[in-house]
Structure formats: structure tokens, C-alpha cells
PDB file of C-alpha atoms and ligand atoms in Angstrom:
ATOM      1  CA  MET A  29       0.000   0.000   0.000  1.00 54.00           C
ATOM      2  CA  VAL A  30       1.445   3.359  -0.996  1.00 56.00           C
ATOM      3  CA  ALA A  31       1.605   6.281   1.436  1.00 55.00           C
ATOM      4  CA  SER A  32      -1.169   8.296  -0.308  1.00 58.00           C
ATOM      5  CA  GLU A  33      -3.632   5.345  -0.033  1.00 60.00           C
ATOM      6  CA  ARG A  34      -2.817   4.908   3.650  1.00 60.00           C
ATOM      7  CA  GLN A  35      -3.375   8.610   4.065  1.00 65.00           C
ATOM      8  CA  SER A  36      -6.750   8.449   2.297  1.00 86.00           C
ATOM      9  CA  GLY A  37      -7.837   5.531   4.526  1.00 87.00           C
ATOM     10  CA  ALA A  38      -6.919   7.519   7.627  1.00 89.00           C
ATOM     11  CA  ASP A  39      -8.643  10.605   6.180  1.00 92.00           C
ATOM     12  CA  ARG A  40     -11.797   8.632   5.535  1.00 93.00           C
ATOM     13  CA  GLN A  41     -11.832   7.284   9.080  1.00 94.00           C
ATOM     14  CA  ARG A  42     -11.294  10.781  10.459  1.00 95.00           C
ATOM     15  CA  ARG A  43     -14.118  12.193   8.328  1.00 95.00           C
ATOM     16  CA  GLU A  44     -16.480   9.405   9.426  1.00 96.00           C
ATOM     17  CA  GLU A  45     -15.669   9.944  13.093  1.00 97.00           C
ATOM     18  CA  GLU A  46     -16.024  13.713  12.698  1.00 97.00           C
ATOM     19  CA  LEU A  47     -19.497  13.212  11.245  1.00 98.00           C
ATOM     20  CA  VAL A  48     -20.546  11.057  14.220  1.00 98.00           C
ATOM     21  CA  ARG A  49     -19.247  13.749  16.599  1.00 98.00           C
ATOM     22  CA  ALA A  50     -21.058  16.493  14.647  1.00 98.00           C
ATOM     23  CA  VAL A  51     -24.378  14.626  14.765  1.00 98.00           C
ATOM     24  CA  LEU A  52     -23.979  13.933  18.485  1.00 98.00           C
ATOM     25  CA  ALA A  53     -23.163  17.629  19.049  1.00 98.00           C
ATOM     26  CA  ALA A  54     -26.298  18.651  17.106  1.00 98.00           C
ATOM     27  CA  PHE A  55     -28.432  16.840  19.681  1.00 97.00           C
ATOM     28  CA  GLU A  56     -26.472  18.047  22.686  1.00 96.00           C
ATOM     29  CA  ARG A  57     -28.813  20.908  23.559  1.00 96.00           C
ATOM     30  CA  THR A  58     -31.858  18.616  23.768  1.00 97.00           C
ATOM     31  CA  PRO A  59     -33.498  19.856  26.972  1.00 97.00           C
ATOM     32  CA  ASP A  60     -35.021  16.478  27.879  1.00 98.00           C
ATOM     33  CA  VAL A  61     -32.082  14.576  29.357  1.00 97.00           C
ATOM     34  CA  ARG A  62     -33.522  11.138  28.672  1.00 98.00           C
ATOM     35  CA  LEU A  63     -34.372  11.999  25.054  1.00 98.00           C
ATOM     36  CA  ARG A  64     -30.800  13.279  24.633  1.00 98.00           C
ATOM     37  CA  GLU A  65     -29.398  10.033  26.032  1.00 98.00           C
ATOM     38  CA  LEU A  66     -31.607   7.886  23.785  1.00 98.00           C
ATOM     39  CA  LEU A  67     -30.760   9.873  20.645  1.00 98.00           C
ATOM     40  CA  ALA A  68     -27.029   9.867  21.372  1.00 98.00           C
ATOM     41  CA  SER A  69     -27.036   6.098  21.778  1.00 98.00           C
ATOM     42  CA  LEU A  70     -29.139   5.644  18.641  1.00 98.00           C
ATOM     43  CA  VAL A  71     -26.808   7.848  16.583  1.00 98.00           C
ATOM     44  CA  ARG A  72     -23.695   6.050  17.859  1.00 98.00           C
ATOM     45  CA  HIS A  73     -25.104   2.602  17.117  1.00 98.00           C
ATOM     46  CA  LEU A  74     -26.678   3.420  13.740  1.00 98.00           C
ATOM     47  CA  HIS A  75     -23.492   5.083  12.503  1.00 98.00           C
ATOM     48  CA  ALA A  76     -21.525   2.057  13.741  1.00 98.00           C
ATOM     49  CA  VAL A  77     -23.760  -0.228  11.647  1.00 98.00           C
ATOM     50  CA  VAL A  78     -23.212   1.885   8.526  1.00 98.00           C
ATOM     51  CA  ARG A  79     -19.459   2.043   9.062  1.00 98.00           C
ATOM     52  CA  GLU A  80     -18.931  -1.559  10.141  1.00 98.00           C
ATOM     53  CA  THR A  81     -20.898  -3.036   7.217  1.00 98.00           C
ATOM     54  CA  ARG A  82     -19.751  -0.371   4.701  1.00 98.00           C
ATOM     55  CA  LEU A  83     -23.453   0.000   3.847  1.00 98.00           C
ATOM     56  CA  THR A  84     -24.090   0.833   0.183  1.00 98.00           C
ATOM     57  CA  GLU A  85     -26.504   3.557  -0.913  1.00 98.00           C
ATOM     58  CA  GLN A  86     -28.664   0.928  -2.636  1.00 98.00           C
ATOM     59  CA  GLU A  87     -28.846  -1.082   0.575  1.00 98.00           C
ATOM     60  CA  TRP A  88     -29.878   1.968   2.579  1.00 98.00           C
ATOM     61  CA  ALA A  89     -32.531   2.824  -0.047  1.00 98.00           C
ATOM     62  CA  ALA A  90     -33.860  -0.771   0.211  1.00 98.00           C
ATOM     63  CA  ALA A  91     -33.987  -0.487   4.003  1.00 98.00           C
ATOM     64  CA  ILE A  92     -35.951   2.765   3.751  1.00 98.00           C
ATOM     65  CA  GLU A  93     -38.343   1.188   1.245  1.00 98.00           C
ATOM     66  CA  PHE A  94     -38.847  -1.720   3.674  1.00 98.00           C
ATOM     67  CA  LEU A  95     -39.597   0.649   6.567  1.00 98.00           C
ATOM     68  CA  THR A  96     -41.938   2.686   4.355  1.00 98.00           C
ATOM     69  CA  GLU A  97     -43.937  -0.463   3.517  1.00 98.00           C
ATOM     70  CA  THR A  98     -43.948  -1.398   7.193  1.00 97.00           C
ATOM     71  CA  GLY A  99     -45.665   1.914   7.920  1.00 97.00           C
ATOM     72  CA  GLN A 100     -48.016   1.711   4.925  1.00 97.00           C
ATOM     73  CA  ILE A 101     -49.423  -1.698   5.886  1.00 96.00           C
ATOM     74  CA  SER A 102     -50.023  -0.624   9.505  1.00 94.00           C
ATOM     75  CA  ASP A 103     -53.441   0.574  10.642  1.00 88.00           C
ATOM     76  CA  ALA A 104     -55.661   0.458  13.735  1.00 80.00           C
ATOM     77  CA  HIS A 105     -55.787  -3.359  13.572  1.00 79.00           C
ATOM     78  CA  ARG A 106     -52.350  -4.179  12.241  1.00 86.00           C
ATOM     79  CA  GLN A 107     -49.111  -2.860  13.686  1.00 90.00           C
ATOM     80  CA  GLU A 108     -46.305  -4.059  11.465  1.00 94.00           C
ATOM     81  CA  PHE A 109     -43.675  -2.063  13.391  1.00 94.00           C
ATOM     82  CA  VAL A 110     -44.564  -3.998  16.555  1.00 93.00           C
ATOM     83  CA  LEU A 111     -44.215  -7.205  14.570  1.00 95.00           C
ATOM     84  CA  LEU A 112     -40.817  -6.040  13.301  1.00 96.00           C
ATOM     85  CA  SER A 113     -39.761  -5.252  16.847  1.00 96.00           C
ATOM     86  CA  ASP A 114     -40.995  -8.716  17.875  1.00 96.00           C
ATOM     87  CA  VAL A 115     -39.087 -10.711  15.241  1.00 97.00           C
ATOM     88  CA  LEU A 116     -35.924  -8.685  15.869  1.00 97.00           C
ATOM     89  CA  GLY A 117     -36.180  -9.651  19.549  1.00 96.00           C
ATOM     90  CA  ILE A 118     -36.434  -5.973  20.553  1.00 97.00           C
ATOM     91  CA  SER A 119     -39.848  -6.418  22.205  1.00 96.00           C
ATOM     92  CA  MET A 120     -38.534  -9.309  24.278  1.00 95.00           C
ATOM     93  CA  GLN A 121     -35.303  -7.469  25.099  1.00 97.00           C
ATOM     94  CA  THR A 122     -37.345  -4.506  26.333  1.00 97.00           C
ATOM     95  CA  VAL A 123     -39.415  -6.880  28.486  1.00 95.00           C
ATOM     96  CA  ALA A 124     -36.217  -8.463  29.853  1.00 93.00           C
ATOM     97  CA  VAL A 125     -34.586  -5.104  30.652  1.00 94.00           C
ATOM     98  CA  ASN A 126     -37.675  -4.009  32.565  1.00 92.00           C
ATOM     99  CA  ASP A 127     -38.415  -7.319  34.277  1.00 87.00           C
ATOM    100  CA  THR A 128     -36.506  -6.563  37.458  1.00 86.00           C
ATOM    101  CA  ALA A 129     -38.776  -8.509  39.791  1.00 86.00           C
ATOM    102  CA  GLY A 130     -36.236 -11.154  40.829  1.00 87.00           C
ATOM    103  CA  PRO A 131     -36.390 -14.937  40.709  1.00 89.00           C
ATOM    104  CA  ALA A 132     -39.325 -15.316  43.135  1.00 92.00           C
ATOM    105  CA  ALA A 133     -41.718 -13.556  40.739  1.00 96.00           C
ATOM    106  CA  THR A 134     -43.297 -15.076  37.635  1.00 97.00           C
ATOM    107  CA  GLU A 135     -41.368 -14.076  34.515  1.00 96.00           C
ATOM    108  CA  ALA A 136     -42.826 -11.638  32.007  1.00 96.00           C
ATOM    109  CA  THR A 137     -43.017 -12.066  28.257  1.00 96.00           C
ATOM    110  CA  VAL A 138     -44.310 -10.142  25.232  1.00 95.00           C
ATOM    111  CA  LEU A 139     -47.802  -8.620  25.145  1.00 94.00           C
ATOM    112  CA  GLY A 140     -48.257  -9.239  21.406  1.00 92.00           C
ATOM    113  CA  PRO A 141     -50.700  -7.386  19.165  1.00 90.00           C
ATOM    114  CA  PHE A 142     -53.902  -9.245  20.086  1.00 92.00           C
ATOM    115  CA  PHE A 143     -54.637  -7.936  23.589  1.00 93.00           C
ATOM    116  CA  VAL A 144     -57.951  -6.064  23.685  1.00 91.00           C
ATOM    117  CA  ALA A 145     -58.873  -3.865  26.641  1.00 91.00           C
ATOM    118  CA  GLY A 146     -62.410  -4.343  27.894  1.00 90.00           C
ATOM    119  CA  ALA A 147     -62.807  -8.061  27.268  1.00 95.00           C
ATOM    120  CA  PRO A 148     -66.005  -9.629  28.670  1.00 95.00           C
ATOM    121  CA  ARG A 149     -65.910  -9.980  32.443  1.00 97.00           C
ATOM    122  CA  LEU A 150     -66.684 -13.644  33.213  1.00 97.00           C
ATOM    123  CA  GLU A 151     -67.303 -15.566  36.437  1.00 97.00           C
ATOM    124  CA  ARG A 152     -64.650 -17.921  37.744  1.00 97.00           C
ATOM    125  CA  GLY A 153     -65.317 -21.323  36.191  1.00 97.00           C
ATOM    126  CA  ALA A 154     -66.741 -19.864  32.952  1.00 97.00           C
ATOM    127  CA  ASP A 155     -65.656 -20.959  29.491  1.00 97.00           C
ATOM    128  CA  ILE A 156     -63.753 -18.104  27.880  1.00 97.00           C
ATOM    129  CA  ALA A 157     -64.033 -19.769  24.443  1.00 97.00           C
ATOM    130  CA  MET A 158     -67.464 -18.171  23.936  1.00 96.00           C
ATOM    131  CA  GLY A 159     -67.937 -20.034  20.665  1.00 93.00           C
ATOM    132  CA  ALA A 160     -64.304 -20.236  19.551  1.00 95.00           C
ATOM    133  CA  GLN A 161     -63.471 -23.789  18.482  1.00 96.00           C
ATOM    134  CA  GLY A 162     -60.822 -26.043  19.993  1.00 97.00           C
ATOM    135  CA  GLU A 163     -60.052 -28.688  22.579  1.00 97.00           C
ATOM    136  CA  PRO A 164     -61.325 -27.620  26.026  1.00 98.00           C
ATOM    137  CA  CYS A 165     -58.662 -26.849  28.610  1.00 98.00           C
ATOM    138  CA  TRP A 166     -59.253 -26.502  32.354  1.00 98.00           C
ATOM    139  CA  VAL A 167     -57.003 -23.779  33.784  1.00 98.00           C
ATOM    140  CA  GLU A 168     -56.579 -23.259  37.509  1.00 98.00           C
ATOM    141  CA  GLY A 169     -54.078 -21.489  39.704  1.00 98.00           C
ATOM    142  CA  SER A 170     -53.445 -18.756  42.187  1.00 98.00           C
ATOM    143  CA  VAL A 171     -52.115 -15.219  42.371  1.00 98.00           C
ATOM    144  CA  SER A 172     -49.837 -14.187  45.226  1.00 97.00           C
ATOM    145  CA  ASP A 173     -47.058 -11.633  45.607  1.00 96.00           C
ATOM    146  CA  THR A 174     -43.357 -11.798  46.435  1.00 95.00           C
ATOM    147  CA  ALA A 175     -44.198 -10.792  50.013  1.00 93.00           C
ATOM    148  CA  GLY A 176     -46.107 -14.067  50.314  1.00 94.00           C
ATOM    149  CA  ARG A 177     -49.596 -12.526  50.361  1.00 95.00           C
ATOM    150  CA  ALA A 178     -52.494 -14.015  48.416  1.00 96.00           C
ATOM    151  CA  CYS A 179     -53.738 -11.398  45.925  1.00 97.00           C
ATOM    152  CA  ALA A 180     -57.439 -11.370  46.757  1.00 95.00           C
ATOM    153  CA  GLY A 181     -59.513 -10.114  43.834  1.00 93.00           C
ATOM    154  CA  ALA A 182     -56.568  -9.975  41.410  1.00 97.00           C
ATOM    155  CA  LEU A 183     -57.762  -9.242  37.874  1.00 97.00           C
ATOM    156  CA  LEU A 184     -56.708 -11.640  35.148  1.00 98.00           C
ATOM    157  CA  ASP A 185     -57.024 -10.878  31.451  1.00 98.00           C
ATOM    158  CA  VAL A 186     -56.603 -14.058  29.444  1.00 98.00           C
ATOM    159  CA  TRP A 187     -56.633 -14.413  25.660  1.00 98.00           C
ATOM    160  CA  GLU A 188     -55.654 -16.939  23.026  1.00 98.00           C
ATOM    161  CA  CYS A 189     -56.273 -18.074  19.454  1.00 97.00           C
ATOM    162  CA  ASP A 190     -58.762 -20.733  18.341  1.00 96.00           C
ATOM    163  CA  GLU A 191     -57.909 -24.147  16.864  1.00 96.00           C
ATOM    164  CA  ASP A 192     -57.306 -22.523  13.442  1.00 96.00           C
ATOM    165  CA  GLY A 193     -54.599 -20.355  14.984  1.00 96.00           C
ATOM    166  CA  LEU A 194     -56.687 -17.174  14.645  1.00 95.00           C
ATOM    167  CA  TYR A 195     -57.589 -14.590  17.293  1.00 95.00           C
ATOM    168  CA  ASP A 196     -61.115 -13.163  17.250  1.00 93.00           C
ATOM    169  CA  VAL A 197     -59.750  -9.797  16.055  1.00 90.00           C
ATOM    170  CA  GLN A 198     -58.313 -11.493  12.958  1.00 88.00           C
ATOM    171  CA  ARG A 199     -61.770 -12.594  11.808  1.00 88.00           C
ATOM    172  CA  ASP A 200     -63.724  -9.821  10.056  1.00 84.00           C
ATOM    173  CA  GLY A 201     -66.685  -8.679  12.143  1.00 81.00           C
ATOM    174  CA  ALA A 202     -66.358 -11.526  14.675  1.00 80.00           C
ATOM    175  CA  ALA A 203     -67.571 -11.059  18.257  1.00 89.00           C
ATOM    176  CA  MET A 204     -65.057 -11.226  21.105  1.00 92.00           C
ATOM    177  CA  ALA A 205     -64.125 -14.838  21.827  1.00 95.00           C
ATOM    178  CA  ALA A 206     -61.364 -16.766  23.543  1.00 97.00           C
ATOM    179  CA  ARG A 207     -60.665 -13.803  25.780  1.00 98.00           C
ATOM    180  CA  ALA A 208     -62.009 -12.654  29.133  1.00 97.00           C
ATOM    181  CA  THR A 209     -61.351 -10.768  32.328  1.00 98.00           C
ATOM    182  CA  LEU A 210     -61.735 -12.819  35.516  1.00 98.00           C
ATOM    183  CA  GLU A 211     -61.352 -11.975  39.166  1.00 98.00           C
ATOM    184  CA  ALA A 212     -59.441 -14.155  41.631  1.00 98.00           C
ATOM    185  CA  ASP A 213     -61.304 -15.195  44.793  1.00 97.00           C
ATOM    186  CA  PRO A 214     -60.423 -13.898  48.305  1.00 97.00           C
ATOM    187  CA  GLU A 215     -57.608 -16.471  48.519  1.00 97.00           C
ATOM    188  CA  GLY A 216     -56.214 -15.358  45.153  1.00 97.00           C
ATOM    189  CA  ARG A 217     -57.429 -18.512  43.389  1.00 98.00           C
ATOM    190  CA  PHE A 218     -58.857 -18.684  39.863  1.00 98.00           C
ATOM    191  CA  TRP A 219     -60.205 -21.361  37.559  1.00 98.00           C
ATOM    192  CA  PHE A 220     -61.805 -21.298  34.142  1.00 98.00           C
ATOM    193  CA  TRP A 221     -62.234 -23.210  30.917  1.00 98.00           C
ATOM    194  CA  ALA A 222     -60.208 -22.167  27.879  1.00 98.00           C
ATOM    195  CA  LEU A 223     -58.894 -23.915  24.743  1.00 98.00           C
ATOM    196  CA  THR A 224     -55.740 -26.017  24.567  1.00 97.00           C
ATOM    197  CA  PRO A 225     -53.285 -23.617  22.871  1.00 96.00           C
ATOM    198  CA  VAL A 226     -52.106 -24.473  19.363  1.00 94.00           C
ATOM    199  CA  PRO A 227     -49.131 -23.137  17.382  1.00 92.00           C
ATOM    200  CA  TYR A 228     -49.954 -20.340  14.936  1.00 93.00           C
ATOM    201  CA  PRO A 229     -48.047 -18.108  12.528  1.00 94.00           C
ATOM    202  CA  ILE A 230     -47.651 -14.425  13.264  1.00 94.00           C
ATOM    203  CA  PRO A 231     -49.136 -12.332  10.408  1.00 93.00           C
ATOM    204  CA  ASP A 232     -46.617 -12.969   7.619  1.00 95.00           C
ATOM    205  CA  ASP A 233     -48.271 -11.492   4.521  1.00 95.00           C
ATOM    206  CA  GLY A 234     -46.403  -8.178   4.809  1.00 97.00           C
ATOM    207  CA  PRO A 235     -42.812  -6.916   4.866  1.00 98.00           C
ATOM    208  CA  VAL A 236     -42.044  -8.728   8.144  1.00 97.00           C
ATOM    209  CA  GLY A 237     -43.162 -12.017   6.568  1.00 97.00           C
ATOM    210  CA  ARG A 238     -40.865 -11.285   3.604  1.00 98.00           C
ATOM    211  CA  LEU A 239     -38.007 -10.682   6.011  1.00 98.00           C
ATOM    212  CA  LEU A 240     -38.672 -14.026   7.713  1.00 97.00           C
ATOM    213  CA  ARG A 241     -38.712 -15.863   4.380  1.00 97.00           C
ATOM    214  CA  ALA A 242     -35.558 -14.116   3.166  1.00 97.00           C
ATOM    215  CA  THR A 243     -33.797 -15.289   6.315  1.00 97.00           C
ATOM    216  CA  SER A 244     -35.213 -18.860   6.316  1.00 95.00           C
ATOM    217  CA  ARG A 245     -37.044 -18.197   9.591  1.00 95.00           C
ATOM    218  CA  SER A 246     -40.305 -19.735  10.712  1.00 94.00           C
ATOM    219  CA  PRO A 247     -43.275 -17.405  11.450  1.00 95.00           C
ATOM    220  CA  MET A 248     -44.610 -19.845  14.077  1.00 94.00           C
ATOM    221  CA  ARG A 249     -45.278 -18.921  17.680  1.00 94.00           C
ATOM    222  CA  ALA A 250     -44.961 -21.639  20.301  1.00 93.00           C
ATOM    223  CA  PRO A 251     -48.446 -22.633  21.591  1.00 94.00           C
ATOM    224  CA  HIS A 252     -49.385 -20.369  24.500  1.00 96.00           C
ATOM    225  CA  LEU A 253     -52.122 -18.772  26.594  1.00 98.00           C
ATOM    226  CA  HIS A 254     -51.747 -15.049  27.367  1.00 98.00           C
ATOM    227  CA  PHE A 255     -52.189 -13.540  30.846  1.00 98.00           C
ATOM    228  CA  ARG A 256     -52.176  -9.969  32.114  1.00 98.00           C
ATOM    229  CA  VAL A 257     -52.488  -9.980  35.878  1.00 98.00           C
ATOM    230  CA  SER A 258     -52.927  -6.991  38.175  1.00 97.00           C
ATOM    231  CA  ALA A 259     -53.586  -6.575  41.876  1.00 96.00           C
ATOM    232  CA  PRO A 260     -53.326  -3.703  44.368  1.00 94.00           C
ATOM    233  CA  GLY A 261     -49.842  -3.561  45.901  1.00 93.00           C
ATOM    234  CA  ALA A 262     -48.239  -5.483  43.040  1.00 95.00           C
ATOM    235  CA  ARG A 263     -46.680  -4.744  39.679  1.00 95.00           C
ATOM    236  CA  THR A 264     -48.870  -5.725  36.726  1.00 96.00           C
ATOM    237  CA  LEU A 265     -47.507  -8.792  34.956  1.00 97.00           C
ATOM    238  CA  VAL A 266     -47.849  -9.559  31.248  1.00 97.00           C
ATOM    239  CA  THR A 267     -46.944 -13.143  30.491  1.00 97.00           C
ATOM    240  CA  HIS A 268     -47.964 -16.440  28.850  1.00 96.00           C
ATOM    241  CA  ILE A 269     -47.861 -20.089  29.689  1.00 97.00           C
ATOM    242  CA  PHE A 270     -46.400 -22.306  26.992  1.00 95.00           C
ATOM    243  CA  VAL A 271     -47.385 -25.879  26.221  1.00 94.00           C
ATOM    244  CA  GLU A 272     -44.584 -28.335  26.974  1.00 92.00           C
ATOM    245  CA  GLY A 273     -44.042 -30.659  24.041  1.00 86.00           C
ATOM    246  CA  GLU A 274     -42.570 -31.452  20.713  1.00 70.00           C
ATOM    247  CA  ARG A 275     -44.008 -28.365  18.969  1.00 68.00           C
ATOM    248  CA  LEU A 276     -42.221 -26.010  21.351  1.00 68.00           C
ATOM    249  CA  ARG A 277     -38.899 -27.847  21.087  1.00 69.00           C
ATOM    250  CA  ARG A 278     -39.026 -28.295  17.302  1.00 69.00           C
ATOM    251  CA  ASP A 279     -40.413 -25.005  15.995  1.00 70.00           C
ATOM    252  CA  GLY A 280     -39.148 -22.550  18.617  1.00 81.00           C
ATOM    253  CA  ASP A 281     -40.822 -19.165  18.764  1.00 92.00           C
ATOM    254  CA  ALA A 282     -40.668 -16.439  16.107  1.00 95.00           C
ATOM    255  CA  VAL A 283     -40.657 -13.658  18.719  1.00 96.00           C
ATOM    256  CA  PHE A 284     -38.234 -15.193  21.261  1.00 95.00           C
ATOM    257  CA  GLY A 285     -40.913 -15.115  23.975  1.00 94.00           C
ATOM    258  CA  VAL A 286     -40.372 -18.536  25.566  1.00 94.00           C
ATOM    259  CA  ARG A 287     -38.995 -18.695  29.104  1.00 93.00           C
ATOM    260  CA  GLU A 288     -38.384 -22.160  30.572  1.00 92.00           C
ATOM    261  CA  SER A 289     -40.103 -21.115  33.797  1.00 95.00           C
ATOM    262  CA  LEU A 290     -43.315 -20.470  31.834  1.00 95.00           C
ATOM    263  CA  VAL A 291     -43.513 -23.888  30.177  1.00 95.00           C
ATOM    264  CA  ARG A 292     -46.288 -26.064  31.611  1.00 96.00           C
ATOM    265  CA  VAL A 293     -47.470 -29.599  30.996  1.00 95.00           C
ATOM    266  CA  PHE A 294     -51.024 -29.478  29.673  1.00 97.00           C
ATOM    267  CA  GLU A 295     -52.193 -32.926  30.806  1.00 97.00           C
ATOM    268  CA  ARG A 296     -54.417 -34.508  28.166  1.00 96.00           C
ATOM    269  CA  GLN A 297     -57.461 -36.324  29.543  1.00 97.00           C
ATOM    270  CA  ALA A 298     -59.099 -39.122  27.594  1.00 97.00           C
ATOM    271  CA  PRO A 299     -62.700 -38.611  26.391  1.00 96.00           C
ATOM    272  CA  GLY A 300     -65.098 -39.472  29.188  1.00 95.00           C
ATOM    273  CA  THR A 301     -62.697 -38.459  32.013  1.00 97.00           C
ATOM    274  CA  PRO A 302     -64.795 -36.596  34.624  1.00 96.00           C
ATOM    275  CA  THR A 303     -64.151 -32.850  34.588  1.00 97.00           C
ATOM    276  CA  PRO A 304     -63.192 -30.870  37.739  1.00 97.00           C
ATOM    277  CA  ASP A 305     -66.482 -28.931  37.791  1.00 96.00           C
ATOM    278  CA  GLY A 306     -68.792 -31.635  36.431  1.00 96.00           C
ATOM    279  CA  ARG A 307     -69.009 -30.023  32.991  1.00 95.00           C
ATOM    280  CA  GLN A 308     -70.380 -32.489  30.458  1.00 95.00           C
ATOM    281  CA  LEU A 309     -68.281 -32.585  27.313  1.00 95.00           C
ATOM    282  CA  PRO A 310     -69.217 -34.446  24.124  1.00 95.00           C
ATOM    283  CA  ALA A 311     -68.490 -38.191  24.561  1.00 93.00           C
ATOM    284  CA  GLU A 312     -65.647 -38.216  22.013  1.00 95.00           C
ATOM    285  CA  ARG A 313     -64.010 -35.001  23.278  1.00 96.00           C
ATOM    286  CA  SER A 314     -60.600 -35.145  24.957  1.00 97.00           C
ATOM    287  CA  TRP A 315     -59.609 -32.209  27.160  1.00 98.00           C
ATOM    288  CA  THR A 316     -56.511 -30.930  28.914  1.00 98.00           C
ATOM    289  CA  ARG A 317     -55.767 -29.379  32.280  1.00 98.00           C
ATOM    290  CA  VAL A 318     -53.018 -27.077  33.483  1.00 98.00           C
ATOM    291  CA  ARG A 319     -52.070 -25.262  36.682  1.00 98.00           C
ATOM    292  CA  PHE A 320     -50.425 -21.828  36.804  1.00 98.00           C
ATOM    293  CA  ASP A 321     -49.473 -20.276  40.141  1.00 98.00           C
ATOM    294  CA  ILE A 322     -48.576 -16.660  39.534  1.00 98.00           C
ATOM    295  CA  VAL A 323     -46.317 -14.566  41.761  1.00 98.00           C
ATOM    296  CA  LEU A 324     -46.443 -10.792  41.245  1.00 97.00           C
ATOM    297  CA  GLU A 325     -43.728  -8.397  42.365  1.00 96.00           C
ATOM    298  CA  ALA A 326     -44.916  -6.691  45.576  1.00 94.00           C
ATOM    299  CA  THR A 327     -44.713  -2.882  45.338  1.00 90.00           C
ATOM    300  CA  GLY A 328     -46.449  -1.908  48.558  1.00 75.00           C
ATOM    301  CA  ASP A 329     -48.679   0.569  46.682  1.00 63.00           C
ATOM    302  CA  LEU A 330     -52.151  -0.562  47.691  1.00 60.00           C
ATOM    303  CA  ARG A 331     -54.233   1.672  45.427  1.00 56.00           C
ATOM    304  CA  PRO A 332     -56.711  -0.278  43.281  1.00 55.00           C
ATOM    305  CA  ALA A 333     -54.985  -1.888  40.271  1.00 48.00           C
ATOM    306  CA  ARG A 334     -57.428  -0.287  37.783  1.00 48.00           C
TER     307      ARG A 334
HETATM  308  C1  LIG B 415     -49.042 -13.116  20.176  1.00 97.40           C
HETATM  309  O1  LIG B 415     -48.658 -13.953  20.935  1.00 97.40           O
HETATM  310  O2  LIG B 415     -50.235 -12.910  20.176  1.00 97.40           O
HETATM  311  C2  LIG B 415     -48.065 -12.435  19.256  1.00 97.40           C
HETATM  312  C3  LIG B 415     -46.907 -11.909  19.767  1.00 97.40           C
HETATM  313  C4  LIG B 415     -46.011 -11.278  18.917  1.00 97.40           C
HETATM  314  C5  LIG B 415     -46.278 -11.186  17.556  1.00 97.40           C
HETATM  315  C6  LIG B 415     -47.461 -11.715  17.058  1.00 97.40           C
HETATM  316  C7  LIG B 415     -48.353 -12.353  17.899  1.00 97.40           C
HETATM  317 FE1  LIG B 416     -50.506 -15.104  21.093  1.00 97.40          FE
END
């Protein structure tokens, strides 16, 4: 390498570093300290990506086109940016960074795009399926906190897909189904009927689906049942339980949401096995049962949860 080429390499590096410093300086007067910190980190890391990969202008244009499509396909019912965050593991990383409850508390995982506020309030013991099809599943458990107190009257939002792998909100004009809000009893106990969770693909007919295919990744989520649990004096927990089994081990989870501590055996019961509450199921219908004891992080703030 001749001296002038070495010089130009050093010049280039100096110019690139100067640009990073100039951009950081441009944000330095941001009055909101946290916003300044976030932007500085973003600028440092994004510039590092461009420099490390020697990003071409065509590649950057393609990335912008991809992000543009991600925005264009998003609406009130579809949030492709959330999906992008999910498949990049950013949603789960954000959950992990904020899940500071310690090992005694139940682990958190992603909320996902299918939570709906204001789900029907059902009695303990009810069937949340409300017409959604699938194998019945008896779910029972308790809610307590890390201080060892039972969370009397804890509120549980539960939601899941049907046997076709679809949530109610994915079916045009469908009524709410396979979702409910339930209240724990004075000892913090709950029980209800749901559907045995099945694996399903995240929406993959948009740019995020293209990204998954281009990278030979599966769109499948491990079978799960969603929970959002709140109680006075405790931090609200968003989590799932996952079905132990071959599906989980083989297909993994497109959004990196699985935590070993959240995997449960859903015990399959042969048709005709008496149910815990005497519910009569069709003679040929198998069912499953699962237990989930939830421990919320105690905060000491005893105002009503919501
Ligand atoms: C869900 O579990 O509902 C979900 C989570 C992330 C992306 C898509 C779906
Ligand atoms: Fe889900």
C-alpha cells in the first residue's frame, strides 16, 4: 500500500468519526435529558452499523423502502412495526430489561398485538371460548405476591387463538371470543375453561413475513395462553404459559418469547374423564388441564390496580 492510499484511509476514518461527533453535538442541547441520552445512543449505534458493514446507498434505499412499507401496511388493527420489533427480539429485550422482579416472581413475556382492553368480564369457572373452536382446557391457579400474600380479587385478562390459529380480532366482524377478564377469589385462586393452545403463525403477509422468508425463519409462535395480571400492591404482569411438548422444542418461537419457567405440561385427559367442575363434554371429546401459580412483584402501593 502506498503512502497516499494509507493517508486516504486515515482521512476517511477521520471524516467518518467527525461526522458522528457532529451529529452527536447537534443533539447536545436537547433539553429532555432522557431523550438526549436515547438519541445519542441511537446515533452512535446506527453510525456504527453503517461504518462496520460499509453500507451501500442501494442497501440503505432498500432499508428505507422496507420501513416505508412497514408503515403503509399498519393501521388500527395491524401494527407491522410492533411485529418487526418482535421478530428482531427488541420487544422481548425490552421486556427483559424491565423485568426486574427477581427470581421469586413469575417471569414476564411479550404482550403481542392481540390484547384487547375491555374483554367480557366472566365468572370464575366460565368458558372463555365463547364459541371459539378447539379442545377444552381446564385452567386453575393462584395469584400471590413476592411478600407471600395471596392477591385477593386480582384481575386476570386471558386471551388466546382458536384451533385454526386465529384470534377473534383477525376474523372480520367476529364477536369477542377466547378472551375474558376474571377476578381471583379472596384467597387469590382462579379457575376457568379455555382452549388447549395451538401453534400459529404471526401475520406474515407483509414486509415482516418477507423478512422471515428471506432469512429462512419460521413465522410460528410456540403454543401459548396469554395472561395480564394486576392486583393492588403489586406490579402488573404480562406473560404467557407455553405448552410443553414437541411443537415447542421443534419449531421454537418467532418472537423469542419462551422462558423455561413459563412452560407447563397441559395434561391430556381421555374422552369421558370426569371434569373438575362436572361439565359435560361431548363423549368423544378429549380435554386438557393445566395449573399456573402466579407470583407478582410486591410494590407496597395498595391503590386499586385499575
Ligand atoms: C401473540 O402472541 O399474540 C403475538 C406476539 C407477537 C407477535 C405476534 C403475535
Ligand atoms: Fe398469542
